[in-house]
mmCIF file of C-alpha atoms and ligand atoms in Angstrom:
data_model
loop_
_atom_site.group_PDB
_atom_site.id
_atom_site.type_symbol
_atom_site.label_atom_id
_atom_site.label_comp_id
_atom_site.label_asym_id
_atom_site.label_seq_id
_atom_site.Cartn_x
_atom_site.Cartn_y
_atom_site.Cartn_z
ATOM 1 C CA MET A 1 -6.513 8.597 -15.644
ATOM 2 C CA LYS A 2 -3.389 6.746 -16.732
ATOM 3 C CA VAL A 3 -3.319 2.978 -16.365
ATOM 4 C CA VAL A 4 -0.030 1.123 -15.904
ATOM 5 C CA TYR A 5 -0.107 -2.430 -17.221
ATOM 6 C CA THR A 6 2.070 -5.129 -18.728
ATOM 7 C CA ASP A 7 1.210 -8.679 -19.716
ATOM 8 C CA ALA A 8 4.365 -9.907 -17.926
ATOM 9 C CA HIS A 9 1.983 -11.189 -15.214
ATOM 10 C CA ARG A 10 0.936 -14.065 -17.537
ATOM 11 C CA GLN A 11 4.130 -15.972 -16.814
ATOM 12 C CA HIS A 12 2.996 -16.353 -13.193
ATOM 13 C CA ASN A 13 0.298 -18.967 -13.278
ATOM 14 C CA PRO A 14 0.507 -21.464 -10.409
ATOM 15 C CA PRO A 15 -1.668 -24.558 -10.919
ATOM 16 C CA PHE A 16 -2.887 -24.926 -7.345
ATOM 17 C CA GLU A 17 -3.184 -23.606 -3.826
ATOM 18 C CA ILE A 18 -3.780 -25.709 -0.746
ATOM 19 C CA TYR A 19 -6.783 -25.652 1.611
ATOM 20 C CA ASP A 20 -6.952 -28.126 4.454
ATOM 21 C CA ASP A 21 -4.390 -30.398 2.811
ATOM 22 C CA VAL A 22 -6.318 -30.408 -0.491
ATOM 23 C CA LYS A 23 -4.910 -28.912 -3.694
ATOM 24 C CA VAL A 24 -7.504 -26.700 -5.404
ATOM 25 C CA PRO A 25 -7.191 -24.604 -8.592
ATOM 26 C CA TYR A 26 -5.349 -21.323 -8.050
ATOM 27 C CA ALA A 27 -7.840 -18.474 -7.564
ATOM 28 C CA GLU A 28 -5.402 -15.660 -8.343
ATOM 29 C CA THR A 29 -5.522 -16.257 -12.104
ATOM 30 C CA ALA A 30 -4.144 -14.384 -15.097
ATOM 31 C CA ALA A 31 -7.776 -14.073 -16.267
ATOM 32 C CA ARG A 32 -8.348 -11.545 -13.451
ATOM 33 C CA ALA A 33 -5.969 -9.039 -14.992
ATOM 34 C CA GLU A 34 -7.181 -9.870 -18.511
ATOM 35 C CA VAL A 35 -10.822 -9.023 -17.732
ATOM 36 C CA ILE A 36 -9.804 -5.805 -15.995
ATOM 37 C CA ILE A 37 -7.624 -4.568 -18.847
ATOM 38 C CA ALA A 38 -10.319 -5.550 -21.387
ATOM 39 C CA THR A 39 -12.857 -3.431 -19.483
ATOM 40 C CA ILE A 40 -10.426 -0.514 -19.305
ATOM 41 C CA ARG A 41 -10.039 -0.668 -23.087
ATOM 42 C CA GLU A 42 -13.789 -1.041 -23.792
ATOM 43 C CA GLN A 43 -14.802 1.731 -21.419
ATOM 44 C CA GLN A 44 -11.859 3.936 -22.424
ATOM 45 C CA ILE A 45 -10.920 4.560 -18.826
ATOM 46 C CA GLY A 46 -7.544 5.947 -19.759
ATOM 47 C CA PRO A 47 -4.356 5.613 -21.765
ATOM 48 C CA ILE A 48 -2.463 2.432 -20.955
ATOM 49 C CA VAL A 49 1.263 2.841 -20.364
ATOM 50 C CA SER A 50 3.923 0.168 -19.820
ATOM 51 C CA PRO A 51 5.920 0.066 -16.598
ATOM 52 C CA ARG A 52 9.494 1.301 -16.653
ATOM 53 C CA ASP A 53 12.239 -0.760 -15.014
ATOM 54 C CA HIS A 54 13.245 0.300 -11.514
ATOM 55 C CA ALA A 55 16.254 -0.775 -9.462
ATOM 56 C CA LEU A 56 16.057 -3.719 -7.083
ATOM 57 C CA ARG A 57 17.007 -1.433 -4.206
ATOM 58 C CA TYR A 58 13.440 -0.125 -3.977
ATOM 59 C CA ILE A 59 12.235 -3.691 -3.370
ATOM 60 C CA GLU A 60 15.052 -4.276 -0.882
ATOM 61 C CA ALA A 61 13.999 -1.201 1.079
ATOM 62 C CA ILE A 62 10.917 -3.210 2.099
ATOM 63 C CA HIS A 63 12.041 -6.842 1.719
ATOM 64 C CA LEU A 64 15.062 -8.734 3.102
ATOM 65 C CA PRO A 65 17.640 -8.975 0.269
ATOM 66 C CA GLU A 66 18.126 -12.708 0.933
ATOM 67 C CA TYR A 67 14.381 -13.209 0.484
ATOM 68 C CA VAL A 68 14.474 -11.333 -2.843
ATOM 69 C CA ARG A 69 17.521 -13.359 -3.997
ATOM 70 C CA SER A 70 15.921 -16.620 -2.926
ATOM 71 C CA LEU A 71 12.729 -15.917 -4.882
ATOM 72 C CA ARG A 72 14.783 -15.041 -7.962
ATOM 73 C CA ARG A 73 17.002 -18.142 -7.621
ATOM 74 C CA HIS A 74 14.087 -20.497 -7.104
ATOM 75 C CA SER A 75 12.157 -19.081 -10.061
ATOM 76 C CA GLN A 76 15.241 -19.451 -12.279
ATOM 77 C CA GLN A 77 16.023 -22.998 -11.182
ATOM 78 C CA LEU A 78 12.570 -24.483 -11.728
ATOM 79 C CA ASP A 79 11.778 -26.575 -14.804
ATOM 80 C CA THR A 80 9.104 -25.268 -17.180
ATOM 81 C CA ASN A 81 6.205 -26.763 -15.270
ATOM 82 C CA GLY A 82 7.884 -26.809 -11.885
ATOM 83 C CA VAL A 83 6.151 -25.547 -8.773
ATOM 84 C CA LEU A 84 8.048 -24.899 -5.584
ATOM 85 C CA TYR A 85 6.090 -25.410 -2.428
ATOM 86 C CA PRO A 86 6.782 -25.356 0.462
ATOM 87 C CA SER A 87 10.036 -23.548 1.149
ATOM 88 C CA TYR A 88 11.686 -21.008 3.397
ATOM 89 C CA PHE A 89 10.184 -17.542 3.240
ATOM 90 C CA MET A 90 6.655 -18.869 2.669
ATOM 91 C CA SER A 91 4.193 -17.883 5.356
ATOM 92 C CA ASP A 92 1.269 -20.037 4.160
ATOM 93 C CA THR A 93 -0.051 -22.378 1.467
ATOM 94 C CA TYR A 94 -1.236 -19.744 -1.005
ATOM 95 C CA ALA A 95 1.930 -18.509 -2.684
ATOM 96 C CA PRO A 96 3.785 -21.191 -4.641
ATOM 97 C CA VAL A 97 6.791 -20.275 -6.788
ATOM 98 C CA THR A 98 6.825 -21.072 -10.510
ATOM 99 C CA PRO A 99 9.484 -20.282 -13.141
ATOM 100 C CA GLY A 100 7.850 -16.949 -14.040
ATOM 101 C CA THR A 101 7.027 -15.828 -10.516
ATOM 102 C CA PHE A 102 10.027 -13.588 -9.857
ATOM 103 C CA ALA A 103 9.772 -11.805 -13.219
ATOM 104 C CA ALA A 104 6.025 -11.273 -12.859
ATOM 105 C CA ALA A 105 6.314 -10.052 -9.274
ATOM 106 C CA ARG A 106 9.096 -7.665 -10.249
ATOM 107 C CA ALA A 107 7.028 -6.342 -13.175
ATOM 108 C CA ALA A 108 4.161 -5.703 -10.744
ATOM 109 C CA VAL A 109 6.520 -3.648 -8.561
ATOM 110 C CA ASP A 110 7.666 -1.742 -11.665
ATOM 111 C CA ALA A 111 3.997 -0.998 -12.447
ATOM 112 C CA ALA A 112 3.512 0.385 -8.933
ATOM 113 C CA LEU A 113 6.713 2.474 -9.077
ATOM 114 C CA THR A 114 5.858 3.779 -12.548
ATOM 115 C CA GLY A 115 2.495 4.844 -11.134
ATOM 116 C CA ALA A 116 4.348 6.598 -8.329
ATOM 117 C CA ASP A 117 6.557 8.402 -10.861
ATOM 118 C CA LEU A 118 3.442 9.619 -12.657
ATOM 119 C CA LEU A 119 2.092 11.049 -9.388
ATOM 120 C CA LEU A 120 5.417 12.794 -8.836
ATOM 121 C CA HIS A 121 4.944 14.324 -12.286
ATOM 122 C CA GLU A 122 1.637 15.868 -11.215
ATOM 123 C CA GLU A 123 -0.750 13.215 -12.493
ATOM 124 C CA ALA A 124 -3.892 13.457 -10.308
ATOM 125 C CA ALA A 125 -4.819 9.780 -10.365
ATOM 126 C CA VAL A 126 -3.140 6.626 -11.655
ATOM 127 C CA TYR A 127 -4.180 2.966 -11.659
ATOM 128 C CA SER A 128 -1.437 0.338 -11.496
ATOM 129 C CA LEU A 129 -2.842 -3.020 -12.539
ATOM 130 C CA CYS A 130 -0.479 -5.077 -10.426
ATOM 131 C CA ARG A 131 -0.532 -8.849 -10.610
ATOM 132 C CA PRO A 132 0.483 -10.731 -8.523
ATOM 133 C CA PRO A 133 -1.001 -8.623 -5.723
ATOM 134 C CA GLY A 134 1.161 -7.505 -2.808
ATOM 135 C CA HIS A 135 -0.373 -6.549 0.513
ATOM 136 C CA HIS A 136 0.263 -9.882 2.303
ATOM 137 C CA ALA A 137 3.947 -9.946 1.324
ATOM 138 C CA ALA A 138 6.051 -9.081 4.370
ATOM 139 C CA HIS A 139 9.708 -8.310 5.068
ATOM 140 C CA HIS A 140 10.866 -11.872 4.423
ATOM 141 C CA SER A 141 7.782 -13.796 3.443
ATOM 142 C CA MET A 142 5.463 -14.412 0.532
ATOM 143 C CA GLY A 143 1.894 -15.466 1.286
ATOM 144 C CA GLY A 144 -1.734 -15.012 0.319
ATOM 145 C CA TYR A 145 -0.984 -14.811 -3.463
ATOM 146 C CA CYS A 146 1.598 -12.055 -2.757
ATOM 147 C CA TYR A 147 5.388 -11.995 -3.315
ATOM 148 C CA PHE A 148 6.510 -8.351 -3.283
ATOM 149 C CA ASN A 149 4.460 -5.703 -1.534
ATOM 150 C CA ASN A 150 3.693 -3.356 -4.440
ATOM 151 C CA ALA A 151 1.823 -0.800 -2.311
ATOM 152 C CA ALA A 152 4.411 -0.732 0.479
ATOM 153 C CA ILE A 153 7.293 -0.356 -1.995
ATOM 154 C CA ALA A 154 5.481 2.499 -3.768
ATOM 155 C CA ALA A 155 4.526 4.163 -0.466
ATOM 156 C CA ASN A 156 8.105 4.013 0.776
ATOM 157 C CA TYR A 157 9.310 5.449 -2.562
ATOM 158 C CA LEU A 158 6.813 8.313 -2.408
ATOM 159 C CA SER A 159 7.547 8.966 1.269
ATOM 160 C CA ALA A 160 10.832 10.618 0.241
ATOM 161 C CA HIS A 161 8.646 13.385 -1.234
ATOM 162 C CA GLY A 162 6.006 13.810 1.467
ATOM 163 C CA ARG A 163 3.645 12.043 3.824
ATOM 164 C CA VAL A 164 1.757 9.104 2.379
ATOM 165 C CA ALA A 165 -1.551 7.544 3.425
ATOM 166 C CA ILE A 166 -2.436 4.000 2.401
ATOM 167 C CA LEU A 167 -6.099 3.058 2.341
ATOM 168 C CA ASP A 168 -6.530 -0.725 2.080
ATOM 169 C CA ILE A 169 -10.007 -1.787 0.977
ATOM 170 C CA ASP A 170 -9.231 -5.417 0.118
ATOM 171 C CA TYR A 171 -11.430 -7.955 1.950
ATOM 172 C CA HIS A 172 -8.323 -9.225 3.735
ATOM 173 C CA HIS A 173 -6.140 -7.328 6.166
ATOM 174 C CA GLY A 174 -2.887 -6.155 4.535
ATOM 175 C CA ASN A 175 -0.617 -7.646 7.162
ATOM 176 C CA GLY A 176 2.537 -7.104 5.081
ATOM 177 C CA THR A 177 1.792 -3.428 4.505
ATOM 178 C CA GLN A 178 0.919 -2.861 8.159
ATOM 179 C CA ASP A 179 4.193 -4.466 9.284
ATOM 180 C CA ALA A 180 6.259 -2.350 6.880
ATOM 181 C CA PHE A 181 5.087 0.921 8.429
ATOM 182 C CA TYR A 182 4.094 -0.140 11.942
ATOM 183 C CA ASP A 183 6.662 2.087 13.650
ATOM 184 C CA ARG A 184 6.592 4.984 11.195
ATOM 185 C CA ALA A 185 4.698 8.233 11.621
ATOM 186 C CA ASP A 186 5.180 9.452 8.038
ATOM 187 C CA VAL A 187 3.074 6.709 6.420
ATOM 188 C CA LEU A 188 -0.490 6.232 7.666
ATOM 189 C CA TYR A 189 -2.031 2.792 7.125
ATOM 190 C CA VAL A 190 -5.829 2.538 7.274
ATOM 191 C CA SER A 191 -7.493 -0.795 6.535
ATOM 192 C CA LEU A 192 -11.095 -2.003 6.319
ATOM 193 C CA HIS A 193 -11.298 -5.785 6.244
ATOM 194 C CA ALA A 194 -13.097 -8.916 7.391
ATOM 195 C CA ASP A 195 -12.573 -9.723 11.066
ATOM 196 C CA PRO A 196 -9.185 -11.466 11.369
ATOM 197 C CA ALA A 197 -10.582 -13.657 14.141
ATOM 198 C CA THR A 198 -12.467 -15.573 11.443
ATOM 199 C CA ALA A 199 -10.846 -14.601 8.128
ATOM 200 C CA TYR A 200 -7.426 -14.816 6.491
ATOM 201 C CA PRO A 201 -4.737 -13.682 7.437
ATOM 202 C CA TYR A 202 -5.970 -14.639 10.923
ATOM 203 C CA GLY A 203 -4.482 -12.819 13.861
ATOM 204 C CA SER A 204 -3.412 -9.597 12.151
ATOM 205 C CA GLY A 205 -5.639 -6.548 11.747
ATOM 206 C CA PHE A 206 -7.461 -6.259 15.056
ATOM 207 C CA ALA A 207 -8.678 -2.807 16.097
ATOM 208 C CA HIS A 208 -6.228 -2.697 18.991
ATOM 209 C CA GLU A 209 -3.258 -2.799 16.565
ATOM 210 C CA THR A 210 -2.544 0.920 16.203
ATOM 211 C CA GLY A 211 1.217 1.192 15.659
ATOM 212 C CA ARG A 212 4.336 1.118 17.798
ATOM 213 C CA GLY A 213 6.805 3.701 19.104
ATOM 214 C CA LYS A 214 6.828 6.760 16.849
ATOM 215 C CA GLY A 215 4.237 4.958 14.723
ATOM 216 C CA ARG A 216 1.656 4.772 17.488
ATOM 217 C CA GLY A 217 -1.626 6.110 16.162
ATOM 218 C CA PHE A 218 -0.558 5.808 12.500
ATOM 219 C CA THR A 219 -2.133 2.388 11.894
ATOM 220 C CA VAL A 220 -5.921 2.156 11.863
ATOM 221 C CA ASN A 221 -7.673 -1.208 11.602
ATOM 222 C CA VAL A 222 -11.403 -1.559 11.126
ATOM 223 C CA PRO A 223 -12.516 -5.216 11.247
ATOM 224 C CA LEU A 224 -15.933 -5.766 9.692
ATOM 225 C CA PRO A 225 -18.543 -8.502 10.144
ATOM 226 C CA LYS A 226 -19.242 -10.685 7.101
ATOM 227 C CA THR A 227 -22.793 -9.271 7.084
ATOM 228 C CA THR A 228 -21.512 -5.776 6.152
ATOM 229 C CA ASN A 229 -23.693 -4.403 3.337
ATOM 230 C CA ASP A 230 -23.290 -1.417 0.992
ATOM 231 C CA ALA A 231 -24.689 1.148 3.451
ATOM 232 C CA ASP A 232 -22.696 -0.237 6.400
ATOM 233 C CA TYR A 233 -19.497 -0.194 4.358
ATOM 234 C CA LEU A 234 -19.970 3.349 3.093
ATOM 235 C CA ARG A 235 -20.581 4.564 6.630
ATOM 236 C CA VAL A 236 -17.384 2.975 7.949
ATOM 237 C CA LEU A 237 -15.426 4.152 4.900
ATOM 238 C CA ARG A 238 -16.445 7.772 5.541
ATOM 239 C CA THR A 239 -15.079 7.527 9.078
ATOM 240 C CA ALA A 240 -11.839 6.031 7.725
ATOM 241 C CA LEU A 241 -11.543 8.837 5.172
ATOM 242 C CA GLY A 242 -11.846 11.274 8.071
ATOM 243 C CA TYR A 243 -8.602 9.881 9.553
ATOM 244 C CA ILE A 244 -6.857 10.342 6.219
ATOM 245 C CA LYS A 245 -8.107 13.907 5.887
ATOM 246 C CA LYS A 246 -6.810 14.708 9.359
ATOM 247 C CA PHE A 247 -3.396 13.222 8.505
ATOM 248 C CA ALA A 248 -3.324 15.492 5.417
ATOM 249 C CA PRO A 249 -0.962 13.406 3.282
ATOM 250 C CA GLU A 250 0.784 14.560 0.116
ATOM 251 C CA TYR A 251 -0.125 11.281 -1.605
ATOM 252 C CA LEU A 252 -2.780 8.605 -1.248
ATOM 253 C CA ILE A 253 -2.276 4.970 -2.207
ATOM 254 C CA VAL A 254 -5.365 2.791 -2.394
ATOM 255 C CA SER A 255 -4.720 -0.926 -1.993
ATOM 256 C CA ALA A 256 -7.770 -1.788 -4.030
ATOM 257 C CA GLY A 257 -9.151 -5.291 -3.550
ATOM 258 C CA PHE A 258 -12.564 -6.232 -4.897
ATOM 259 C CA ASP A 259 -12.996 -9.436 -2.922
ATOM 260 C CA THR A 260 -15.486 -7.625 -0.660
ATOM 261 C CA PHE A 261 -18.043 -8.362 -3.416
ATOM 262 C CA ILE A 262 -20.915 -10.556 -2.192
ATOM 263 C CA ASP A 263 -20.237 -13.309 -4.729
ATOM 264 C CA ASP A 264 -16.475 -13.423 -4.363
ATOM 265 C CA PRO A 265 -15.318 -17.047 -4.126
ATOM 266 C CA ILE A 266 -12.476 -16.316 -1.660
ATOM 267 C CA GLY A 267 -13.731 -13.391 0.410
ATOM 268 C CA GLY A 268 -17.170 -11.833 0.251
ATOM 269 C CA LEU A 269 -18.828 -9.243 2.472
ATOM 270 C CA ARG A 270 -22.337 -8.342 1.336
ATOM 271 C CA LEU A 271 -21.356 -5.613 -1.086
ATOM 272 C CA THR A 272 -23.341 -5.476 -4.341
ATOM 273 C CA HIS A 273 -22.022 -4.154 -7.642
ATOM 274 C CA HIS A 274 -23.616 -0.768 -6.783
ATOM 275 C CA ALA A 275 -21.137 -0.242 -3.955
ATOM 276 C CA TYR A 276 -18.010 0.242 -6.027
ATOM 277 C CA SER A 277 -18.895 3.512 -7.734
ATOM 278 C CA SER A 278 -19.929 4.941 -4.345
ATOM 279 C CA ILE A 279 -16.682 3.762 -2.750
ATOM 280 C CA GLY A 280 -14.677 5.293 -5.614
ATOM 281 C CA LYS A 281 -16.608 8.539 -5.400
ATOM 282 C CA ALA A 282 -16.060 8.850 -1.654
ATOM 283 C CA ILE A 283 -12.299 8.269 -1.997
ATOM 284 C CA ALA A 284 -11.965 10.570 -5.016
ATOM 285 C CA GLY A 285 -13.723 13.206 -2.885
ATOM 286 C CA LEU A 286 -10.544 13.568 -0.828
ATOM 287 C CA SER A 287 -9.039 15.267 -3.906
ATOM 288 C CA LEU A 288 -5.564 13.924 -3.157
ATOM 289 C CA PRO A 289 -3.006 12.769 -5.735
ATOM 290 C CA THR A 290 -4.052 9.131 -5.737
ATOM 291 C CA MET A 291 -2.510 5.914 -6.896
ATOM 292 C CA ILE A 292 -4.771 2.892 -7.059
ATOM 293 C CA ILE A 293 -2.951 -0.421 -6.814
ATOM 294 C CA GLN A 294 -4.746 -3.653 -7.683
ATOM 295 C CA GLU A 295 -4.877 -6.233 -4.893
ATOM 296 C CA GLY A 296 -7.484 -9.064 -4.688
ATOM 297 C CA GLY A 297 -10.890 -9.760 -6.257
ATOM 298 C CA TYR A 298 -11.621 -13.229 -7.623
ATOM 299 C CA ASN A 299 -15.060 -13.247 -9.232
ATOM 300 C CA VAL A 300 -13.858 -13.082 -12.802
ATOM 301 C CA SER A 301 -17.418 -12.640 -14.186
ATOM 302 C CA HIS A 302 -17.910 -9.400 -12.254
ATOM 303 C CA LEU A 303 -14.373 -8.156 -11.665
ATOM 304 C CA GLY A 304 -14.043 -6.100 -14.866
ATOM 305 C CA SER A 305 -17.262 -4.208 -14.293
ATOM 306 C CA ILE A 306 -16.776 -3.463 -10.589
ATOM 307 C CA VAL A 307 -13.200 -2.299 -11.110
ATOM 308 C CA GLY A 308 -14.396 -0.147 -14.039
ATOM 309 C CA ASP A 309 -17.169 1.417 -11.904
ATOM 310 C CA PHE A 310 -14.618 2.230 -9.219
ATOM 311 C CA LEU A 311 -11.976 3.688 -11.554
ATOM 312 C CA LYS A 312 -14.424 5.920 -13.417
ATOM 313 C CA GLN A 313 -14.827 8.018 -10.284
ATOM 314 C CA PHE A 314 -11.204 9.152 -10.611
ATOM 315 C CA GLN A 315 -11.428 10.440 -14.173
ATOM 316 C CA GLY A 316 -11.060 14.139 -14.987
HETATM 317 C C1 LIG B 401 -4.484 -10.554 -2.124
HETATM 318 C C2 LIG B 401 -5.522 -11.463 -1.531
HETATM 319 O O1 LIG B 401 -6.713 -11.165 -1.640
HETATM 320 N N1 LIG B 401 -5.102 -12.584 -0.964
HETATM 321 C C3 LIG B 401 -6.021 -13.479 -0.373
HETATM 322 C C4 LIG B 401 -5.421 -14.727 0.153
HETATM 323 C C5 LIG B 401 -6.496 -15.610 0.715
HETATM 324 N N2 LIG B 401 -6.027 -16.883 1.026
HETATM 325 C C6 LIG B 401 -6.907 -17.946 1.303
HETATM 326 C C7 LIG B 401 -8.204 -17.668 1.914
HETATM 327 C C8 LIG B 401 -8.925 -18.941 2.293
HETATM 328 C C9 LIG B 401 -10.404 -18.753 2.186
HETATM 329 N N3 LIG B 401 -11.171 -19.944 2.438
HETATM 330 C C10 LIG B 401 -11.594 -20.714 1.311
HETATM 331 C C11 LIG B 401 -12.993 -20.470 0.886
HETATM 332 C C12 LIG B 401 -13.360 -21.368 -0.290
HETATM 333 N N4 LIG B 401 -14.756 -21.233 -0.620
HETATM 334 ZN ZN1 LIG B 402 -7.956 -10.138 -0.478
#
């Protein structure tokens, strides 16, 4: 499978995030992408291609233009070691702006759109190693380490060519992605995530949220208890894949977060490293043109190997 990657993400490296009024080191580090790409090279998972530039209008189809302009302006105006926080268009304490943030976030979108182009050219499976991640970024807000919603922008782009399903397996609910398609029937959003009553992003992703208007029935949320183990997860995933099969999309986008891993410092269900090849195998079993977009996953010691196990299921 082709892998889309650029080291442009390195220029986005915020020094801190804030929990309970305390500044702690930023968990969404450049090292995350570095260990993943190193594993891809070692395990020869696929040829690595650079993203191609895409017009800003694809971002503005999902995000308020003034939000996009503001992120660009703030990034450009900061001094070398400047960090902007808080500001308008920030929904929480986990997405500070640094001088390289806009360029890195835009490169991540380009990686997602280049992956989408490859699918349109009959590639069966593509992995876009996006960093920063995207699924918490909403119409006019950054948050939860996310600035532009890579998966939503790619899904909207692909939706001009056929129905799209998004399967979100990050530990956290993809509130930004859900919002983007909440009233649309041509993009199905299915998410498995920790119960939003007790986990970030709090208050979005309950089972009763199923879509609105024409979109009713095209959002599926499956909140999970923190005690969810490999077998539990696989069982729920198979049910979720059933919804996708029934929808019969032209394209599948997987918002792939690996913070469900038991030893993840930010998330953490009870999934062991064995789970990720099984999860990959089950999803690959749908035999749909599939784009995998990197979201969360913060245990840098294990991230390379669990992402590698997952991706290998989509080869050949
Ligand atoms: C893309 C993504 O995975 N974003 C996650 C954003 C999570 N934000 C903060 C979660 C706070 C978790 N509580 C701290 C636990 C420290 N041991
Ligand atoms: Zn997450």
